PDB file of C-alpha atoms in Angstrom:
ATOM      1  CA  UNK A   1     124.159 222.046 116.204  1.00 62.00           C
ATOM      2  CA  UNK A   2     126.658 221.201 118.391  1.00 84.00           C
ATOM      3  CA  UNK A   3     127.721 217.687 118.064  1.00 93.00           C
ATOM      4  CA  UNK A   4     126.202 214.291 119.942  1.00 95.00           C
ATOM      5  CA  UNK A   5     127.255 210.385 120.465  1.00 95.00           C
ATOM      6  CA  UNK A   6     124.516 207.892 120.839  1.00 96.00           C
ATOM      7  CA  UNK A   7     125.322 204.979 122.723  1.00 95.00           C
ATOM      8  CA  UNK A   8     123.993 201.624 122.392  1.00 96.00           C
ATOM      9  CA  UNK A   9     123.898 198.479 124.991  1.00 95.00           C
ATOM     10  CA  UNK A  10     122.595 195.125 123.498  1.00 95.00           C
ATOM     11  CA  UNK A  11     121.289 192.990 125.993  1.00 93.00           C
ATOM     12  CA  UNK A  12     119.223 189.162 125.709  1.00 91.00           C
ATOM     13  CA  UNK A  13     116.412 190.651 126.987  1.00 94.00           C
ATOM     14  CA  UNK A  14     116.293 194.467 125.690  1.00 96.00           C
ATOM     15  CA  UNK A  15     118.080 196.551 123.929  1.00 97.00           C
ATOM     16  CA  UNK A  16     119.512 200.109 125.395  1.00 97.00           C
ATOM     17  CA  UNK A  17     120.126 203.173 123.422  1.00 97.00           C
ATOM     18  CA  UNK A  18     121.029 206.774 124.460  1.00 95.00           C
ATOM     19  CA  UNK A  19     121.463 209.719 122.662  1.00 95.00           C
ATOM     20  CA  UNK A  20     124.103 212.031 124.396  1.00 93.00           C
ATOM     21  CA  UNK A  21     126.364 215.613 123.664  1.00 93.00           C
ATOM     22  CA  UNK A  22     129.805 215.299 123.924  1.00 91.00           C
ATOM     23  CA  UNK A  23     130.327 216.094 127.103  1.00 89.00           C
ATOM     24  CA  UNK A  24     128.024 213.381 127.902  1.00 88.00           C
ATOM     25  CA  UNK A  25     124.829 215.235 129.198  1.00 90.00           C
ATOM     26  CA  UNK A  26     122.238 212.736 128.624  1.00 91.00           C
ATOM     27  CA  UNK A  27     119.902 213.834 126.169  1.00 93.00           C
ATOM     28  CA  UNK A  28     117.296 210.694 125.531  1.00 94.00           C
ATOM     29  CA  UNK A  29     117.133 207.681 126.041  1.00 95.00           C
ATOM     30  CA  UNK A  30     115.298 204.131 125.264  1.00 97.00           C
ATOM     31  CA  UNK A  31     114.783 201.011 124.435  1.00 97.00           C
ATOM     32  CA  UNK A  32     112.931 198.059 122.204  1.00 97.00           C
ATOM     33  CA  UNK A  33     113.647 194.452 122.759  1.00 97.00           C
ATOM     34  CA  UNK A  34     116.498 192.379 121.511  1.00 96.00           C
ATOM     35  CA  UNK A  35     114.957 189.914 117.972  1.00 96.00           C
ATOM     36  CA  UNK A  36     116.079 186.638 118.401  1.00 93.00           C
ATOM     37  CA  UNK A  37     114.578 185.087 115.923  1.00 93.00           C
ATOM     38  CA  UNK A  38     116.805 184.060 112.925  1.00 94.00           C
ATOM     39  CA  UNK A  39     119.984 183.958 114.925  1.00 92.00           C
ATOM     40  CA  UNK A  40     119.520 187.629 115.678  1.00 93.00           C
ATOM     41  CA  UNK A  41     120.225 188.541 112.569  1.00 94.00           C
ATOM     42  CA  UNK A  42     117.572 191.172 112.756  1.00 95.00           C
ATOM     43  CA  UNK A  43     118.998 192.785 115.437  1.00 96.00           C
ATOM     44  CA  UNK A  44     121.284 195.505 113.410  1.00 96.00           C
ATOM     45  CA  UNK A  45     118.137 196.776 111.100  1.00 96.00           C
ATOM     46  CA  UNK A  46     115.984 197.040 114.264  1.00 97.00           C
ATOM     47  CA  UNK A  47     118.896 199.267 115.988  1.00 97.00           C
ATOM     48  CA  UNK A  48     119.333 201.297 112.578  1.00 97.00           C
ATOM     49  CA  UNK A  49     114.560 201.790 112.339  1.00 96.00           C
ATOM     50  CA  UNK A  50     115.359 203.102 116.123  1.00 96.00           C
ATOM     51  CA  UNK A  51     118.055 205.643 115.451  1.00 96.00           C
ATOM     52  CA  UNK A  52     116.443 207.082 112.750  1.00 94.00           C
ATOM     53  CA  UNK A  53     113.363 207.175 114.513  1.00 92.00           C
ATOM     54  CA  UNK A  54     113.788 208.865 117.590  1.00 92.00           C
ATOM     55  CA  UNK A  55     116.830 211.057 116.407  1.00 88.00           C
ATOM     56  CA  UNK A  56     114.557 212.488 114.359  1.00 82.00           C
ATOM     57  CA  UNK A  57     111.753 213.333 116.812  1.00 85.00           C
ATOM     58  CA  UNK A  58     114.562 214.867 118.971  1.00 84.00           C
ATOM     59  CA  UNK A  59     115.342 217.822 116.068  1.00 86.00           C
ATOM     60  CA  UNK A  60     118.961 215.905 115.345  1.00 88.00           C
ATOM     61  CA  UNK A  61     119.961 214.996 112.049  1.00 90.00           C
ATOM     62  CA  UNK A  62     121.941 211.439 111.381  1.00 92.00           C
ATOM     63  CA  UNK A  63     124.937 214.611 110.526  1.00 93.00           C
ATOM     64  CA  UNK A  64     125.122 216.259 113.733  1.00 94.00           C
ATOM     65  CA  UNK A  65     126.095 212.646 115.429  1.00 96.00           C
ATOM     66  CA  UNK A  66     130.380 211.720 115.687  1.00 96.00           C
ATOM     67  CA  UNK A  67     129.361 208.262 116.211  1.00 96.00           C
ATOM     68  CA  UNK A  68     128.538 205.532 117.915  1.00 96.00           C
ATOM     69  CA  UNK A  69     129.128 203.302 120.300  1.00 94.00           C
ATOM     70  CA  UNK A  70     128.306 199.875 121.064  1.00 95.00           C
ATOM     71  CA  UNK A  71     128.308 197.904 124.234  1.00 93.00           C
ATOM     72  CA  UNK A  72     127.855 193.703 123.118  1.00 93.00           C
ATOM     73  CA  UNK A  73     127.975 190.752 124.779  1.00 91.00           C
ATOM     74  CA  UNK A  74     130.734 188.984 124.081  1.00 88.00           C
ATOM     75  CA  UNK A  75     134.331 188.987 122.557  1.00 91.00           C
ATOM     76  CA  UNK A  76     134.611 191.912 119.611  1.00 92.00           C
ATOM     77  CA  UNK A  77     137.321 192.857 117.630  1.00 91.00           C
ATOM     78  CA  UNK A  78     137.419 195.918 115.285  1.00 85.00           C
ATOM     79  CA  UNK A  79     134.998 195.064 112.766  1.00 88.00           C
ATOM     80  CA  UNK A  80     133.173 191.763 113.968  1.00 91.00           C
ATOM     81  CA  UNK A  81     131.239 190.898 117.381  1.00 93.00           C
ATOM     82  CA  UNK A  82     133.207 186.986 117.824  1.00 93.00           C
ATOM     83  CA  UNK A  83     130.616 186.007 119.738  1.00 91.00           C
ATOM     84  CA  UNK A  84     127.866 186.496 121.389  1.00 90.00           C
ATOM     85  CA  UNK A  85     126.255 183.165 121.971  1.00 87.00           C
ATOM     86  CA  UNK A  86     123.047 184.465 123.792  1.00 89.00           C
ATOM     87  CA  UNK A  87     122.260 186.540 120.412  1.00 91.00           C
ATOM     88  CA  UNK A  88     123.539 184.088 118.181  1.00 90.00           C
ATOM     89  CA  UNK A  89     125.771 185.513 116.655  1.00 93.00           C
ATOM     90  CA  UNK A  90     129.213 184.289 115.294  1.00 93.00           C
ATOM     91  CA  UNK A  91     131.423 186.604 113.760  1.00 94.00           C
ATOM     92  CA  UNK A  92     128.942 188.939 113.073  1.00 94.00           C
ATOM     93  CA  UNK A  93     129.963 192.373 111.139  1.00 95.00           C
ATOM     94  CA  UNK A  94     127.870 194.380 112.778  1.00 95.00           C
ATOM     95  CA  UNK A  95     129.724 196.872 112.673  1.00 95.00           C
ATOM     96  CA  UNK A  96     129.526 196.861 108.870  1.00 95.00           C
ATOM     97  CA  UNK A  97     126.161 196.549 108.532  1.00 94.00           C
ATOM     98  CA  UNK A  98     124.913 199.783 110.949  1.00 96.00           C
ATOM     99  CA  UNK A  99     127.627 201.878 109.834  1.00 96.00           C
ATOM    100  CA  UNK A 100     126.574 201.603 106.117  1.00 96.00           C
ATOM    101  CA  UNK A 101     122.895 202.018 106.772  1.00 96.00           C
ATOM    102  CA  UNK A 102     124.152 205.001 109.149  1.00 96.00           C
ATOM    103  CA  UNK A 103     126.979 206.381 107.562  1.00 96.00           C
ATOM    104  CA  UNK A 104     128.584 207.128 110.945  1.00 96.00           C
ATOM    105  CA  UNK A 105     131.443 206.110 112.701  1.00 97.00           C
ATOM    106  CA  UNK A 106     130.446 202.784 115.013  1.00 97.00           C
ATOM    107  CA  UNK A 107     132.806 201.370 117.602  1.00 94.00           C
ATOM    108  CA  UNK A 108     132.286 198.034 119.436  1.00 94.00           C
ATOM    109  CA  UNK A 109     133.823 197.043 122.560  1.00 92.00           C
ATOM    110  CA  UNK A 110     132.962 194.295 124.862  1.00 85.00           C
ATOM    111  CA  UNK A 111     129.523 194.949 127.347  1.00 80.00           C
ATOM    112  CA  UNK A 112     131.598 195.060 130.405  1.00 78.00           C
ATOM    113  CA  UNK A 113     134.569 197.066 128.977  1.00 75.00           C
ATOM    114  CA  UNK A 114     131.544 199.286 128.106  1.00 79.00           C
ATOM    115  CA  UNK A 115     130.345 200.270 131.318  1.00 77.00           C
ATOM    116  CA  UNK A 116     134.137 200.585 132.546  1.00 76.00           C
ATOM    117  CA  UNK A 117     134.753 202.930 130.178  1.00 76.00           C
ATOM    118  CA  UNK A 118     131.593 204.888 130.805  1.00 74.00           C
ATOM    119  CA  UNK A 119     132.030 204.465 134.784  1.00 75.00           C
ATOM    120  CA  UNK A 120     135.826 206.425 134.180  1.00 73.00           C
ATOM    121  CA  UNK A 121     134.476 208.519 131.558  1.00 74.00           C
ATOM    122  CA  UNK A 122     130.789 210.184 133.894  1.00 73.00           C
ATOM    123  CA  UNK A 123     130.604 207.713 136.456  1.00 74.00           C
ATOM    124  CA  UNK A 124     130.798 208.355 140.117  1.00 66.00           C
ATOM    125  CA  UNK A 125     134.284 207.636 141.244  1.00 55.00           C
ATOM    126  CA  UNK A 126     136.321 210.083 142.918  1.00 51.00           C
ATOM    127  CA  UNK A 127     139.805 210.933 141.022  1.00 49.00           C
TER     128      UNK A 127
END
C-alpha cells in the first residue's frame, strides 16, 4: 500500500483531521470536539484514539503513515506548544505524547503557518 500522511488542525471547539496520500489527495476527513476540561490535558489522547479508530476503518495501518502534521493555535517550537491560551496549554509536550503513542513522526506548526503551507502545496493560487 502507498504511504499516507495525516493532518490535524486543533481549534478551540473542533479538531479537524484528514488522511491524505503523499500527492495530497484527500482520502478521509473527520472531526472531533475539542475537550477543554483540565486545561486540555486529554486532547492528545483523544487525537490518538481518533486516528487509530479512523485509520483502521480505512484499511490503512499506522505502518503506512509517514508522519503527522499538527496545526496549533499558538506559538510552537520543534517539540512543544509554547502557549495556546484557548486550550490552556503552556510549554505542552504535544509532539512527544503523540509520537510515543502512534510511533510516527510528528511536526508541530502554528495553525496560520500550516494553512499558508497547505495553500502553497495544494491551494488554488496560480504560480
